[in-house]
Coordinates of C-alpha atoms in Angstrom, one line a residue:
D1 CA 0.0 0.0 0.0
V2 CA 1.8 3.1 -1.3
E3 CA -0.4 5.6 0.6
D4 CA -0.1 3.8 3.9
Q5 CA 3.6 3.0 3.3
A6 CA 2.9 -0.8 3.9
P7 CA 5.5 -2.8 1.9
I8 CA 4.8 -6.2 0.3
T9 CA 6.3 -9.1 2.4
V10 CA 6.6 -12.8 2.0
D11 CA 3.4 -13.2 4.1
S12 CA 1.3 -10.6 2.3
I13 CA -2.3 -11.7 1.4
F14 CA -3.5 -11.0 -2.2
R15 CA -6.7 -11.1 -4.1
I16 CA -6.1 -14.0 -6.5
Y17 CA -9.4 -13.6 -8.5
S18 CA -9.4 -16.2 -11.3
M19 CA -6.5 -18.2 -9.9
T20 CA -9.3 -19.5 -7.8
K21 CA -10.5 -21.4 -10.9
P22 CA -7.8 -24.1 -10.9
I23 CA -8.5 -24.9 -7.3
T24 CA -12.3 -25.3 -8.0
S25 CA -11.4 -27.5 -11.0
I26 CA -9.2 -29.8 -8.9
V27 CA -11.9 -30.3 -6.3
L28 CA -14.5 -31.1 -9.0
M29 CA -12.2 -33.6 -10.6
Q30 CA -11.6 -35.2 -7.1
L31 CA -15.4 -35.8 -7.2
F32 CA -15.0 -37.3 -10.7
E33 CA -12.3 -39.7 -9.3
E34 CA -14.7 -40.7 -6.5
G35 CA -17.4 -41.6 -9.0
A36 CA -19.8 -38.7 -8.0
L37 CA -20.0 -37.4 -11.5
L38 CA -19.1 -38.0 -15.1
L39 CA -17.7 -35.4 -17.4
E40 CA -20.5 -36.0 -19.8
D41 CA -23.2 -35.5 -17.1
P42 CA -25.5 -32.6 -17.9
V43 CA -25.3 -29.8 -15.4
E44 CA -29.1 -30.0 -14.6
K45 CA -28.4 -33.4 -13.0
F46 CA -27.0 -31.4 -10.1
L47 CA -28.5 -28.0 -10.7
P48 CA -32.0 -28.5 -12.2
E49 CA -32.4 -24.8 -13.1
F50 CA -30.0 -25.3 -16.0
A51 CA -32.4 -27.6 -17.8
N52 CA -33.5 -26.6 -21.3
P53 CA -30.9 -23.9 -22.1
T54 CA -31.5 -21.4 -24.9
V55 CA -29.1 -19.7 -27.3
M56 CA -29.5 -16.0 -28.2
V57 CA -29.9 -15.5 -32.0
G58 CA -31.2 -11.9 -32.2
G59 CA -33.0 -9.0 -30.4
N60 CA -31.3 -7.0 -27.7
D61 CA -30.4 -7.3 -24.0
V62 CA -34.0 -6.3 -22.9
S63 CA -35.9 -8.5 -25.5
P64 CA -33.6 -11.3 -26.6
V65 CA -34.6 -13.7 -29.4
T66 CA -33.6 -17.2 -28.6
R67 CA -33.8 -20.8 -29.8
P68 CA -33.4 -24.1 -27.9
A69 CA -29.7 -25.1 -27.5
A70 CA -28.6 -28.2 -29.4
R71 CA -27.9 -30.0 -26.1
S72 CA -27.4 -29.5 -22.4
I73 CA -24.3 -28.0 -20.8
T74 CA -22.0 -30.8 -19.5
I75 CA -19.5 -30.8 -16.7
R76 CA -16.7 -31.0 -19.4
D77 CA -18.2 -27.9 -21.0
L78 CA -17.9 -26.0 -17.7
L79 CA -14.3 -27.0 -17.0
S80 CA -13.2 -26.2 -20.5
H81 CA -15.2 -22.9 -20.9
C82 CA -17.1 -24.3 -23.8
S83 CA -20.5 -23.9 -22.1
G84 CA -21.8 -20.9 -23.9
L85 CA -21.8 -18.8 -20.7
T86 CA -20.0 -15.5 -20.5
Y87 CA -18.9 -12.6 -18.2
G88 CA -20.5 -9.2 -18.1
F89 CA -17.2 -7.4 -18.0
L90 CA -16.3 -8.7 -21.5
R91 CA -18.8 -6.2 -23.0
Q92 CA -19.1 -8.0 -26.3
G93 CA -22.8 -7.9 -26.8
P94 CA -26.3 -8.1 -25.4
V95 CA -25.8 -11.3 -23.4
D96 CA -23.0 -9.7 -21.5
A97 CA -25.2 -6.7 -20.8
R98 CA -27.8 -9.0 -19.3
Y99 CA -25.2 -10.3 -16.9
R100 CA -24.2 -6.8 -15.9
A101 CA -27.8 -5.9 -15.2
E102 CA -28.2 -9.0 -13.0
G103 CA -24.8 -8.4 -11.2
L104 CA -23.5 -11.7 -12.5
G105 CA -19.8 -12.2 -12.4
D106 CA -19.0 -8.8 -11.1
I107 CA -15.5 -8.4 -9.6
N108 CA -17.2 -7.4 -6.3
A109 CA -19.0 -10.2 -4.6
P110 CA -22.8 -9.8 -4.7
D111 CA -25.1 -10.0 -1.7
Y112 CA -26.9 -13.1 -2.8
S113 CA -25.9 -16.8 -2.3
L114 CA -24.2 -19.0 -4.8
R115 CA -27.3 -21.0 -5.5
E116 CA -29.4 -17.8 -5.9
G117 CA -26.8 -16.6 -8.4
M118 CA -27.0 -19.9 -10.3
K119 CA -30.8 -19.6 -10.6
S120 CA -30.4 -16.1 -12.1
L121 CA -27.5 -17.3 -14.4
A122 CA -29.5 -20.2 -15.7
K123 CA -32.2 -17.8 -17.0
Q124 CA -29.8 -16.1 -19.3
P125 CA -29.4 -17.2 -22.9
L126 CA -26.1 -18.8 -24.1
L127 CA -23.8 -17.3 -26.6
F128 CA -23.5 -20.5 -28.6
D129 CA -24.4 -24.2 -28.5
P130 CA -22.4 -25.9 -25.7
G131 CA -19.3 -27.6 -26.9
T132 CA -18.9 -25.6 -30.2
A133 CA -16.7 -22.6 -29.1
W134 CA -14.7 -21.2 -26.3
N135 CA -15.6 -18.2 -24.2
Y136 CA -14.2 -17.1 -20.9
S137 CA -17.1 -17.2 -18.5
M138 CA -18.8 -17.9 -15.2
S139 CA -18.5 -21.6 -15.9
T140 CA -16.2 -22.2 -12.9
D141 CA -18.7 -20.6 -10.6
V142 CA -21.2 -23.2 -11.8
C143 CA -18.6 -25.8 -11.0
G144 CA -18.5 -24.5 -7.5
A145 CA -22.3 -24.8 -7.2
V146 CA -22.0 -28.4 -8.5
I147 CA -19.4 -29.1 -5.8
E148 CA -21.8 -27.8 -3.1
A149 CA -24.7 -29.8 -4.5
I150 CA -22.7 -33.1 -4.5
T151 CA -20.9 -32.7 -1.2
G152 CA -23.6 -31.0 0.8
S153 CA -20.9 -28.6 2.1
T154 CA -20.3 -25.0 1.4
L155 CA -17.6 -24.3 -1.1
A156 CA -15.4 -22.9 1.7
Q157 CA -15.8 -26.1 3.6
A158 CA -15.0 -28.3 0.6
F159 CA -11.9 -26.3 -0.3
A160 CA -10.7 -26.5 3.3
E161 CA -11.2 -30.2 3.6
R162 CA -10.0 -31.2 0.1
V163 CA -7.2 -28.7 -0.6
F164 CA -6.2 -26.2 2.0
D165 CA -5.9 -28.5 5.0
P166 CA -4.0 -31.3 3.2
L167 CA -1.6 -28.8 1.7
S168 CA -1.3 -26.7 4.9
M169 CA -2.5 -23.6 3.0
L170 CA -3.3 -21.7 6.2
N171 CA -3.7 -18.3 4.6
T172 CA -6.1 -19.0 1.8
G173 CA -9.8 -18.5 1.9
F174 CA -12.8 -16.4 0.8
S175 CA -12.0 -13.6 3.3
V176 CA -9.2 -12.1 5.4
P177 CA -9.5 -12.8 9.2
S178 CA -9.4 -9.7 11.3
T179 CA -6.2 -11.1 13.1
E180 CA -4.4 -11.0 9.7
A181 CA -5.8 -7.8 8.3
E182 CA -2.5 -6.0 8.5
R183 CA -1.0 -8.5 6.0
F184 CA -3.7 -7.7 3.4
T185 CA -2.7 -5.7 0.3
S186 CA -4.4 -2.8 -1.4
L187 CA -5.6 -3.0 -5.0
Y188 CA -4.6 -0.4 -7.7
A189 CA -5.7 0.5 -11.2
P190 CA -4.5 3.0 -13.7
I191 CA -6.9 5.9 -13.6
S192 CA -6.2 9.2 -15.4
G193 CA -2.7 8.2 -16.1
S194 CA -1.6 7.3 -12.6
M195 CA -1.9 4.3 -10.2
T196 CA -5.0 4.8 -8.0
R197 CA -5.9 2.8 -5.0
I198 CA -9.4 1.4 -5.7
D199 CA -9.7 -1.0 -2.7
R200 CA -7.9 -0.1 0.5
A201 CA -6.7 -3.1 2.5
G202 CA -8.0 -1.7 5.8
S203 CA -11.5 -1.1 4.6
S204 CA -11.9 -3.8 2.0
A205 CA -15.0 -6.0 1.7
Y206 CA -12.6 -9.0 1.9
L207 CA -12.4 -8.4 5.7
E208 CA -15.9 -9.9 6.0
P209 CA -16.9 -13.4 4.7
P210 CA -18.9 -13.1 1.4
V211 CA -22.4 -14.4 0.9
F212 CA -21.6 -15.5 -2.6
L213 CA -18.7 -18.0 -2.6
S214 CA -17.2 -17.6 -6.1
G215 CA -15.3 -20.6 -7.4
G216 CA -14.4 -18.5 -10.3
G217 CA -12.7 -15.7 -8.5
G218 CA -13.4 -15.4 -4.8
L219 CA -10.2 -16.4 -3.0
V220 CA -7.4 -14.6 -1.3
S221 CA -4.0 -16.3 -0.8
T222 CA -0.3 -15.7 -0.2
L223 CA 2.6 -16.4 -2.4
G224 CA 3.7 -19.3 -0.2
D225 CA 0.3 -20.9 0.0
Y226 CA -0.3 -20.8 -3.8
Q227 CA 3.2 -22.1 -4.4
K228 CA 2.2 -25.2 -2.3
F229 CA -0.8 -25.7 -4.7
T230 CA 1.4 -25.3 -7.9
S231 CA 4.1 -27.6 -6.4
M232 CA 1.4 -30.2 -5.9
L233 CA 0.5 -29.9 -9.5
L234 CA 4.1 -30.2 -10.6
A235 CA 4.5 -33.3 -8.4
G236 CA 1.6 -35.1 -10.2
G237 CA -1.0 -34.5 -7.5
V238 CA 1.0 -35.0 -4.3
G239 CA 1.7 -32.2 -1.8
D240 CA 2.8 -32.1 1.8
G241 CA 2.7 -35.9 1.9
N242 CA -0.9 -36.1 0.7
R243 CA -2.2 -37.2 -2.6
L244 CA -5.0 -34.7 -3.7
I245 CA -5.6 -36.1 -7.2
G246 CA -4.3 -38.9 -9.4
R247 CA -1.4 -38.4 -11.7
R248 CA -3.3 -39.5 -14.8
T249 CA -6.3 -37.4 -13.9
L250 CA -4.0 -34.3 -13.6
E251 CA -2.4 -35.2 -17.0
Y252 CA -5.8 -35.4 -18.5
M253 CA -6.8 -32.1 -17.1
A254 CA -3.6 -30.5 -18.5
S255 CA -4.4 -31.7 -22.0
N256 CA -6.2 -29.7 -24.7
H257 CA -9.9 -30.3 -24.5
L258 CA -11.1 -27.8 -27.1
P259 CA -13.3 -29.4 -29.8
G260 CA -11.3 -30.9 -32.6
G261 CA -8.0 -30.2 -30.8
R262 CA -8.2 -26.6 -32.0
L263 CA -6.6 -23.6 -30.3
L264 CA -8.0 -20.6 -28.4
N265 CA -7.2 -18.2 -31.3
E266 CA -9.2 -20.5 -33.6
L267 CA -12.1 -21.3 -31.5
G268 CA -12.3 -18.5 -28.9
Q269 CA -15.2 -16.0 -29.1
S270 CA -13.9 -14.1 -26.2
V271 CA -11.7 -11.0 -26.7
F272 CA -10.1 -11.8 -23.3
A273 CA -8.2 -14.6 -21.6
E274 CA -5.7 -14.5 -18.8
V275 CA -3.1 -15.9 -21.3
A276 CA -2.0 -15.2 -24.9
M277 CA -4.3 -17.1 -27.2
D278 CA -1.9 -18.0 -30.0
G279 CA -0.6 -21.5 -29.8
M280 CA -2.7 -22.1 -26.7
G281 CA -5.2 -24.8 -26.0
F282 CA -7.4 -25.2 -23.0
G283 CA -7.8 -28.2 -20.6
L284 CA -10.1 -28.8 -17.7
G285 CA -9.3 -25.7 -15.6
F286 CA -6.0 -24.6 -17.2
S287 CA -4.6 -23.1 -20.4
V288 CA -2.3 -25.6 -22.1
V289 CA 0.6 -24.6 -24.4
E290 CA 0.4 -26.5 -27.7
D291 CA 2.8 -24.4 -29.8
P292 CA 5.4 -22.3 -27.9
A293 CA 6.6 -20.6 -31.1
A294 CA 3.2 -19.4 -32.0
N295 CA 2.6 -18.4 -28.4
G296 CA 5.8 -16.3 -28.4
S297 CA 7.2 -18.1 -25.3
L298 CA 10.3 -20.0 -24.4
C299 CA 8.2 -22.5 -22.5
S300 CA 7.6 -26.2 -23.2
V301 CA 4.8 -27.9 -25.0
G302 CA 2.4 -29.0 -22.3
E303 CA 3.0 -26.1 -19.9
F304 CA -0.3 -25.3 -18.1
A305 CA -1.2 -22.1 -16.4
W306 CA -3.7 -19.4 -15.5
G307 CA -3.8 -16.0 -13.9
G308 CA -6.0 -13.5 -12.1
A309 CA -7.6 -10.1 -12.8
A310 CA -5.1 -8.2 -10.5
S311 CA -2.2 -9.3 -12.7
T312 CA -1.4 -12.4 -10.6
A313 CA -0.2 -15.5 -12.5
F314 CA 1.2 -19.0 -12.3
W315 CA 2.5 -21.7 -14.6
V316 CA 3.6 -25.3 -14.3
D317 CA 6.2 -26.7 -16.8
P318 CA 6.3 -30.5 -16.4
V319 CA 9.1 -30.8 -19.0
E320 CA 11.6 -28.5 -17.2
E321 CA 10.1 -29.4 -13.8
I322 CA 9.5 -25.9 -12.8
T323 CA 6.6 -23.9 -11.5
A324 CA 6.3 -20.1 -10.9
V325 CA 3.9 -17.9 -9.0
F326 CA 3.7 -14.2 -9.4
M327 CA 1.7 -11.9 -7.1
T328 CA 0.8 -8.2 -7.5
Q329 CA -2.4 -6.2 -7.2
L330 CA -3.0 -4.2 -10.4
L331 CA -6.1 -4.1 -12.5
P332 CA -6.5 -5.0 -15.3
S333 CA -4.1 -7.9 -15.9
S334 CA -3.5 -6.7 -19.4
Y335 CA -2.0 -3.3 -18.4
Y336 CA 1.6 -4.3 -18.1
P337 CA 3.4 -7.3 -19.8
L338 CA 4.5 -8.6 -16.4
R339 CA 3.8 -12.2 -17.1
R340 CA 5.7 -12.4 -20.4
Q341 CA 8.6 -10.6 -18.9
L342 CA 8.7 -13.0 -15.9
R343 CA 8.5 -16.0 -18.1
A344 CA 11.3 -14.8 -20.4
A345 CA 13.5 -14.0 -17.3
V346 CA 12.9 -17.5 -15.9
Y347 CA 13.5 -19.5 -19.0
Q348 CA 16.6 -17.6 -20.2
A349 CA 18.2 -18.4 -16.9
L350 CA 17.8 -22.2 -17.4
L351 CA 21.1 -24.0 -18.2

């Protein structure tokens, strides 16, 4: 915090936003391993409100013209962001506008529950038939609701039992405890040509537990905690002496699941992703590098990664056996090329 002269430390707590998504995806795939779901299961099996989805074909945000979707949204569609859902902040058309009007996917947590949010989301038309294109979306929030429906636990409880406790991630959760508030960081954005504090650590909404538990972007964490998570991914699903997920399951998640094996720049309808789209596929919760040259990166084929809205990022390179986590608090994540610069610095140092 520049204004309060509070420096970043190794124990600082950050808003990780969409770096929540890989954690949600891991927990959902744990349930897959336990036989609680199949990737081909329709979402309405767990959340009945998603039955009979429609696709927008005309009209406007107030009076949309729709048709029945070709099929239901599946669990695989959610994990791979091929569901037809979207985000309001993308501002690409009338469906996004409907999300904004309903407060769906806003960066600030809404005052309604996750299940209430799902009922509102399920009423919105899709951008496309499920499984036919890629669009960054609230799909992982739906995954979180599926986790709650299957386990009978809140998403916070499921995360703690299945990820945070086994990995000793003691500083990760949906809010910052009052006893740790002095370690929380402030959030900045470039406004009128200068860095402006838009969420002060000492008065942030994150100091209180949210009503809406967002599996798509609700967590706070520390550099050390998230490194425990990525180290588990690098180790094939084992961390702190505990196996969280099977090695083959993780390899499957970190494979390209886009229809026809295509890439984000070929199939993506979204103008935004937390990674460069060229040469990039998408798995079940992670981006996956298919062509490093096209991606403009020194990384390996098979590197998987993601990032968060406040310019945080991580990647796992199974070939070089390295993982990296980067934390800062700057919106939007596209403002500075921090991620590419860090990746270049790391890979050029390898002997």
